Structure formats: C-alpha cells, structure tokens
XYZ file of N, CA and C in Angstrom:
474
model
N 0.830 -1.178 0.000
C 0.000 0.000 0.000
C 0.875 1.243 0.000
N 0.519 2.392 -0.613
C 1.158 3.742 -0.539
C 0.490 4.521 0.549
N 1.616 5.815 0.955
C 1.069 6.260 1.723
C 0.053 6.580 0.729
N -0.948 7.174 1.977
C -2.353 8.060 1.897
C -3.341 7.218 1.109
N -2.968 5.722 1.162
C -3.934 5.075 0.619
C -4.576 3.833 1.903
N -5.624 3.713 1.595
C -6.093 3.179 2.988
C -6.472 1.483 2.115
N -7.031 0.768 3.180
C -6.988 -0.840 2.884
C -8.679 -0.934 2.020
N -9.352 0.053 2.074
C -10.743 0.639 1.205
C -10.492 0.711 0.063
N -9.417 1.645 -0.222
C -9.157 2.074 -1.266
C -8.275 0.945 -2.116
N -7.679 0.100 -1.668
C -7.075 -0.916 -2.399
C -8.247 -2.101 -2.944
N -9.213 -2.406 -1.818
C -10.525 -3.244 -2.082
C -10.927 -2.566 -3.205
N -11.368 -1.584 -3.747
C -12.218 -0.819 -4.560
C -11.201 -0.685 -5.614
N -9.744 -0.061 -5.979
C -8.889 -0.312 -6.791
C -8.995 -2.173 -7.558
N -9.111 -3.197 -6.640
C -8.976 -5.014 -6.932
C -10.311 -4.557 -7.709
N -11.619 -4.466 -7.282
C -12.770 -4.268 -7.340
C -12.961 -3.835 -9.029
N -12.709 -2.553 -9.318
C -12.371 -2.150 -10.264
C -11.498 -2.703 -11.529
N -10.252 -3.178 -11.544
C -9.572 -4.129 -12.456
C -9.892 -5.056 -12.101
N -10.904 -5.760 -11.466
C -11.785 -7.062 -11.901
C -13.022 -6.721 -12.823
N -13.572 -5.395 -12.478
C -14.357 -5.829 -13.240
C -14.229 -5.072 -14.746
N -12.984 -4.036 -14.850
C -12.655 -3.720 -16.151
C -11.969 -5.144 -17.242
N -11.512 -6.382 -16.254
C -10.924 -7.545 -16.528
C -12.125 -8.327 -17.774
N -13.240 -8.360 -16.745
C -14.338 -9.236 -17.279
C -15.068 -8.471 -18.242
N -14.741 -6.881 -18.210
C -15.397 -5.916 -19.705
C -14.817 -6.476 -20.473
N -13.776 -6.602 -20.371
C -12.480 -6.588 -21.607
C -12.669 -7.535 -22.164
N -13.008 -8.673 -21.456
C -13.177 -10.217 -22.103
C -14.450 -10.644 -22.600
N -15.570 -9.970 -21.873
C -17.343 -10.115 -22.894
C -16.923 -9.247 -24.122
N -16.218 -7.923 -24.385
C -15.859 -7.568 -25.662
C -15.205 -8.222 -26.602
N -13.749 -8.497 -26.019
C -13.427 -9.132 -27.087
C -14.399 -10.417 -27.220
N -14.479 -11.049 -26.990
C -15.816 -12.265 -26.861
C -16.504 -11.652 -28.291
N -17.445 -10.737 -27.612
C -17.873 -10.254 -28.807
C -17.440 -10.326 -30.077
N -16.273 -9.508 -30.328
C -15.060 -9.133 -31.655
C -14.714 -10.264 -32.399
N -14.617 -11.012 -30.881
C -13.906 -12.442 -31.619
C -15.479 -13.505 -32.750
N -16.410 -13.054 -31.651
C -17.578 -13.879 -32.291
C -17.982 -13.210 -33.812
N -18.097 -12.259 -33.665
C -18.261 -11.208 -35.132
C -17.215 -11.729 -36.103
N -15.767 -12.034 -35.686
C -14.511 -12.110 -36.943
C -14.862 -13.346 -37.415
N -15.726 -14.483 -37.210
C -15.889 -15.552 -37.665
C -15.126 -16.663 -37.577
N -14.018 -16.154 -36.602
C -13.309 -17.666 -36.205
C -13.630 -18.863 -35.708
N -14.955 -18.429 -34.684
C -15.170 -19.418 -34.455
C -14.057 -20.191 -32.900
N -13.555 -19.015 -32.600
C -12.422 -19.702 -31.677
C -13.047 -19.285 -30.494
N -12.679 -20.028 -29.123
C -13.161 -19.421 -27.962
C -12.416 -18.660 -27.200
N -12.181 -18.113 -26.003
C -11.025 -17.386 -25.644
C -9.955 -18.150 -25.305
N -10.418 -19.241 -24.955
C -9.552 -20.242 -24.287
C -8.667 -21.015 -25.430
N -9.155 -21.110 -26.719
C -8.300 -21.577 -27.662
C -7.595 -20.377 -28.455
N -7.834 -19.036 -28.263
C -7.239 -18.079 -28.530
C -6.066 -17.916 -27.940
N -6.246 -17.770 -26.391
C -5.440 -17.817 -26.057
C -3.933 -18.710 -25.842
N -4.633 -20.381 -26.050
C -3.424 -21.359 -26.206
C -2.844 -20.791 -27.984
N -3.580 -20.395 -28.878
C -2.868 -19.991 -30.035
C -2.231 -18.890 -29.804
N -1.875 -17.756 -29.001
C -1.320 -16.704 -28.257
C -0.115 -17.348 -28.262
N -0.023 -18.197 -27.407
C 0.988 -18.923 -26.471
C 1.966 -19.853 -27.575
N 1.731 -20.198 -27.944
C 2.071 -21.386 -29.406
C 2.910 -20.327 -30.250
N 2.314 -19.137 -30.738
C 2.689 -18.048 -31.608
C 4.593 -17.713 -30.883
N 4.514 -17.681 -29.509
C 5.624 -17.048 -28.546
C 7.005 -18.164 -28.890
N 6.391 -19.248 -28.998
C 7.646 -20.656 -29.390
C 8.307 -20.412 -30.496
N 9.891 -20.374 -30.330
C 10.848 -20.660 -31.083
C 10.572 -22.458 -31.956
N 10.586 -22.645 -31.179
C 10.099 -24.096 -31.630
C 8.809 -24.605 -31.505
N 8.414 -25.542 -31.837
C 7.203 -26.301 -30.816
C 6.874 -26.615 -29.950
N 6.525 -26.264 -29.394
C 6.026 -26.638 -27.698
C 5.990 -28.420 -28.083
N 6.279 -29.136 -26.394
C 5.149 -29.989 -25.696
C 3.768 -29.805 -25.564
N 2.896 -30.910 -25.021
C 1.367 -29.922 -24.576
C 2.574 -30.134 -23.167
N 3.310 -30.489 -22.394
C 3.158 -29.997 -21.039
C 3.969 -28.997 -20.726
N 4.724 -28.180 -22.274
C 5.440 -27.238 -21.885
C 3.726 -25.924 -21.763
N 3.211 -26.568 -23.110
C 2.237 -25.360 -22.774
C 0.868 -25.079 -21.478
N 1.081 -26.827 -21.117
C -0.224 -26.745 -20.134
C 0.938 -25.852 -18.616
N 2.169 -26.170 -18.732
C 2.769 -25.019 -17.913
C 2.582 -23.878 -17.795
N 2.871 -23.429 -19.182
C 2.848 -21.984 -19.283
C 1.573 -21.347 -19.345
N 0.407 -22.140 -19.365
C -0.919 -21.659 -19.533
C -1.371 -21.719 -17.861
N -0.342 -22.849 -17.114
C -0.803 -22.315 -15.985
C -2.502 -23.812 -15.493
N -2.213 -24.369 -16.689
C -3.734 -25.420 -16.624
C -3.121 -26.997 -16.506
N -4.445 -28.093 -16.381
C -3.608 -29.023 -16.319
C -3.584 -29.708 -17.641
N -2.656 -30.730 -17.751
C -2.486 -31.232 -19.327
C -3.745 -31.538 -20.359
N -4.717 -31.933 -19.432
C -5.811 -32.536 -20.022
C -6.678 -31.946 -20.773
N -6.434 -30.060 -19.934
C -7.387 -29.023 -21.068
C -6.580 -28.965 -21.688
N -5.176 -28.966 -22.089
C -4.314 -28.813 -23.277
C -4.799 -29.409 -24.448
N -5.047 -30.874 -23.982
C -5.356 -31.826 -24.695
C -6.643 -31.022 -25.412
N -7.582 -31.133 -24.552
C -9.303 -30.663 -25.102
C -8.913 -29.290 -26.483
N -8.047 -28.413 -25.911
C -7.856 -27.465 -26.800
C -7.329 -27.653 -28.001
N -6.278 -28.411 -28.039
C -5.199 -28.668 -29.212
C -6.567 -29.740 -29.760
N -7.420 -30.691 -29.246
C -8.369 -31.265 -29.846
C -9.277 -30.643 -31.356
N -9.749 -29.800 -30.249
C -10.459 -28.408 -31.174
C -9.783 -27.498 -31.979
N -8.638 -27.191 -31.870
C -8.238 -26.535 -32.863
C -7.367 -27.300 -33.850
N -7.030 -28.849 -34.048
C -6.987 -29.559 -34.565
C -7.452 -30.145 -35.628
N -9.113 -30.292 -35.079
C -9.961 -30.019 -35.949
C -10.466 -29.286 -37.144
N -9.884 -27.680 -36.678
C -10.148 -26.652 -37.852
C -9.078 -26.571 -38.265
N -8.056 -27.603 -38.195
C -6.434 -27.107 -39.172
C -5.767 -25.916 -38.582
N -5.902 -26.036 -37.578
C -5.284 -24.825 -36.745
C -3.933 -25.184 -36.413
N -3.824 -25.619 -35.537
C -2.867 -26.532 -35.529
C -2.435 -28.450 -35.510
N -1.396 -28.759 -35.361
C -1.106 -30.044 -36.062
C -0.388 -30.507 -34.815
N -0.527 -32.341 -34.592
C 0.549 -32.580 -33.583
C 1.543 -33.115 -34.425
N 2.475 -32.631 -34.213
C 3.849 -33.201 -35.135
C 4.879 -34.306 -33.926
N 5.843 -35.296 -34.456
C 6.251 -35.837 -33.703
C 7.613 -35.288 -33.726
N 7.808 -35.344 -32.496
C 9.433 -34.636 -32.063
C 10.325 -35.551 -32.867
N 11.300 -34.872 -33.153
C 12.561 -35.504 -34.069
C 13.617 -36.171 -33.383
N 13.616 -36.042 -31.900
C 14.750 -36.574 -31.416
C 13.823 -37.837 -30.074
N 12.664 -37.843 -29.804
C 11.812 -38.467 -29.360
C 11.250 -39.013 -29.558
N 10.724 -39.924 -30.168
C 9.441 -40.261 -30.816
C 8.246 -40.507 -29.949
N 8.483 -40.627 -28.516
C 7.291 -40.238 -27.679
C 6.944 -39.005 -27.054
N 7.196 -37.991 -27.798
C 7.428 -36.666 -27.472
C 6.498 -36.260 -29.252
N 5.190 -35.584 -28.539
C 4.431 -34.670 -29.646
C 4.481 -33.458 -28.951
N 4.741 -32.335 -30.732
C 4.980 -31.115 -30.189
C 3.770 -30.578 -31.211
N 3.450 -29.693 -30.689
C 1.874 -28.669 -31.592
C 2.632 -27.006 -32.116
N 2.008 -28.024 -33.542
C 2.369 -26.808 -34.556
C 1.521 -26.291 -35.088
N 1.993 -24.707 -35.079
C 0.257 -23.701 -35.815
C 0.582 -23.990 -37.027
N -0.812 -23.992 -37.552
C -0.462 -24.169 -39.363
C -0.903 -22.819 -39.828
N -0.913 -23.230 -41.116
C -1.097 -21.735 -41.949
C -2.282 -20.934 -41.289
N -3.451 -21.962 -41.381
C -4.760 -21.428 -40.952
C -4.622 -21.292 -39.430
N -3.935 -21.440 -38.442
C -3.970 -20.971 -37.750
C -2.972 -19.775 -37.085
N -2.320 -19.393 -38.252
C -1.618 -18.240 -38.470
C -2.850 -17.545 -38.613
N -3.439 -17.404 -39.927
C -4.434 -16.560 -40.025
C -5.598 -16.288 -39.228
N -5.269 -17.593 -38.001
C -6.587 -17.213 -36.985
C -6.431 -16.218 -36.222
N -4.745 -16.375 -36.241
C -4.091 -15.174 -34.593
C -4.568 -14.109 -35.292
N -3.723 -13.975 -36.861
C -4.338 -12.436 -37.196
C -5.235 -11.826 -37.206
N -6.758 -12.418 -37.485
C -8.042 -12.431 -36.771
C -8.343 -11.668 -35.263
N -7.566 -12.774 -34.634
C -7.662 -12.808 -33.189
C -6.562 -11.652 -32.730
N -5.791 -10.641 -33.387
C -5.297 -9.812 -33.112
C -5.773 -8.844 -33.549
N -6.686 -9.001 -34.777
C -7.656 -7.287 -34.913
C -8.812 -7.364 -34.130
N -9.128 -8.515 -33.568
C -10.587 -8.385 -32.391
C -10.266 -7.866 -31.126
N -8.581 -7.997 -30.527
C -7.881 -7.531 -29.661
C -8.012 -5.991 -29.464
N -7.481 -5.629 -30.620
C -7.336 -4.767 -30.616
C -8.861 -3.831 -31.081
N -9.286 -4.118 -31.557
C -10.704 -3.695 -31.535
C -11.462 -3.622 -30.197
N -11.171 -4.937 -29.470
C -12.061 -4.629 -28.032
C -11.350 -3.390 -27.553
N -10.299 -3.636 -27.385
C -9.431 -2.333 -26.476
C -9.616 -1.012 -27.031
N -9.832 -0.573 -28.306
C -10.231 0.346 -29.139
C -12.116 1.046 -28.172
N -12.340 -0.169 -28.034
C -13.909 -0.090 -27.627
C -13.620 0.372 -26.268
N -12.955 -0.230 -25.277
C -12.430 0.094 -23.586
C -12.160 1.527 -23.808
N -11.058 1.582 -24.668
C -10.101 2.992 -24.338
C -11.075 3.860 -25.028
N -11.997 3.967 -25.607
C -12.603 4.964 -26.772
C -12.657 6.682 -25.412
N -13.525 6.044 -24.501
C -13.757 7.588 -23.573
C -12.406 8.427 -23.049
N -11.043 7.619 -23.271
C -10.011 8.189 -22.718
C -8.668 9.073 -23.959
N -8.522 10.203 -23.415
C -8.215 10.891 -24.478
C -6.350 10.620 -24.604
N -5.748 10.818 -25.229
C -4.238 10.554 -25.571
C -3.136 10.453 -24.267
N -3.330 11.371 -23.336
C -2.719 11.725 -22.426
C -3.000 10.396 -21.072
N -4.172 10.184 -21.268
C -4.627 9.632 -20.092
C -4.451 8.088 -20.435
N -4.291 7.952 -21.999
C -4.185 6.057 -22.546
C -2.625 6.069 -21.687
N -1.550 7.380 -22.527
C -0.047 6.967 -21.879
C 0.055 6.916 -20.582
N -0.554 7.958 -19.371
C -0.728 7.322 -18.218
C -1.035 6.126 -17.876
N -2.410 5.191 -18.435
C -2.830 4.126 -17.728
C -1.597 2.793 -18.530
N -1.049 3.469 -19.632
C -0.171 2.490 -19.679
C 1.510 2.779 -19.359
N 1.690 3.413 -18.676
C 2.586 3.812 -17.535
C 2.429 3.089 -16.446
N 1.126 2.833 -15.988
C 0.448 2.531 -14.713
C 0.372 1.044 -14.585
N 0.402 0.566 -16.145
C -0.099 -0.971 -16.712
C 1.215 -1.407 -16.348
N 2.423 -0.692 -16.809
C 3.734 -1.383 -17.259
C 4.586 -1.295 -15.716
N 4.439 -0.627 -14.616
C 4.804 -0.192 -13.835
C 3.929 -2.127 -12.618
N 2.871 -1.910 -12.616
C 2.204 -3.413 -12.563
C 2.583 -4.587 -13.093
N 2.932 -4.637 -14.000
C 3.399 -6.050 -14.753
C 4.597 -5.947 -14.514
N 5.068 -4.780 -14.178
C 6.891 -5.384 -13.919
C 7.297 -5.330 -12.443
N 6.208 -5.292 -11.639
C 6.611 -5.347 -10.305
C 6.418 -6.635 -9.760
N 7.527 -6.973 -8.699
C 7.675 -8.334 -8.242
C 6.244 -8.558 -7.332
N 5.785 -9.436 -7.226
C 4.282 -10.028 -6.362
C 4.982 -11.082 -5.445
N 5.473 -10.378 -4.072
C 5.791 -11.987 -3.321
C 4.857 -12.585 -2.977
N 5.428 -14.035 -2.657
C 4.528 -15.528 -2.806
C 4.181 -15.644 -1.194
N 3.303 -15.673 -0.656
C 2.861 -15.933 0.500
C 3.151 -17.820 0.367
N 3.109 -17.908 1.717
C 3.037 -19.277 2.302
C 1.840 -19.377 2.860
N 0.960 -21.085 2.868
C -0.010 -20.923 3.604
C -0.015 -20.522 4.881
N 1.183 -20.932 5.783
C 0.707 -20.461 6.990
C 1.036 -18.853 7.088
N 1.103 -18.111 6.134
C 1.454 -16.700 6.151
C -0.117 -15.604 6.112
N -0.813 -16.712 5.068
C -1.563 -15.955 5.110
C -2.931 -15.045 6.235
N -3.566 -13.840 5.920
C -4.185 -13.268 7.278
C -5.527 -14.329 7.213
N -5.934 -13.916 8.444
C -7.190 -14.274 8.890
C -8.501 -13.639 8.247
C-alpha cells in the first residue's frame, strides 16, 4: 500500500480491475464472435501462447505456461486440430514426445484474433483521451513489472 492510501481504497482499486478484466473479455468475446473464427477465448489464447515458441512446444510445456492441467491442453489442441489450426507433429529426437504446430490457418486465426484484440481495447479505451491512454499504460507497465511476493499458507491473514 502507498502512503495516503487506505486498505478501502485498495478493495475498490482489486474491485475495479476485476471488473474492467471481465469488460475486456465479454468484448473481445464479442469481436472475436463477429470475426468468424469461431475460436473461444480459451483456444485463442493457447494460439497466443504457441505463436511465442521458437520451436514447438510440448502440450506440457504449454499446459505449464498456460498455468492449466495437461488434459485441457489436450481438449484445446483437440479443437483446434480439428479446424487445421494446428497439427501434432512428432518430435525428431523423441518419438514419444508430440509437439503442436500452428499451421497456416492458424496463423491466419491469430491475425483475426489480433484485430478483435485490438478492436475490443479500441472499444475500452474509446472515452479516454491521448494523455490519459499513456498514463494508464505507464500505470499498466509499472504493474506487470513489479515483483508479487509468494505468500506461504501459513502466512496468510485471517
């Protein structure tokens, strides 16, 4: 907490980027449903993640990095499998090792899925004028690069 900020004002700050969180995501929702992909957020987002690889992922490098367990990996790479999105290819130095590769069409899904992005946020930011976008993303970048220590269970309050 900073000075002159009270434990109210931090509730109502959480309060607030939760629920600008869940705007952000019924919009793009929206954007995304309008572009005709057909993708959900949840397979958007594992195609996000896929896009970031030098190589091919594992699914358990990505059910890591997604933070989920292997099995929705599975369900996802299922479904977007399906639409030629991506492919399981077999590792070259493993052969019990499959790695998931975007294909063409699911190149062209991200690009999709990066003008609906940016379209929702277009829709968020519309009431805020030039000055005040570079503040809140001053404010954004200043947040994402600050360390969050890890509580222990027995640390936490009552």
């Amino acid at each position: 907490m900073t000075s002159g900020s009270s434990p109210t004002d931090d509730g109502l700050l959480a309060e607030q980027l939760l629920r600008l969180t869940r705007r952000m995501q019924r919009v793009q929702k929206r954007h995304l449903q309008e572009s005709g992909t057909g993708i959900t957020p949840a397979q958007s987002r594992l195609l996000r993640t896929l896009a970031h690889y030098d190589e091919p992922p594992r699914m358990a490098d990505l059910a890591e990095r997604l933070e989920v367990v292997p099995r929705a990996i599975t369900t996802l790479v299922d479904g977007l499998e399906e639409r030629h999105m991506v492919r399981r290819a077999p590792d070259p130095t493993n052969r019990r090792v499959v790695r998931i590769e975007l294909t063409d069409e699911g190149r062209a899904a991200l690009r999709a899925l990066r003008k609906a992005r940016r379209a929702a946020a277009a829709d968020i930011l519309a009431p805020l004028d030039t000055r005040q976008r570079e503040t809140l993303g001053d404010l954004l970048t200043a947040l994402f690069h600050s360390e969050i220590p890890h509580r222990h269970d027995h640390e936490r309050p009552c």
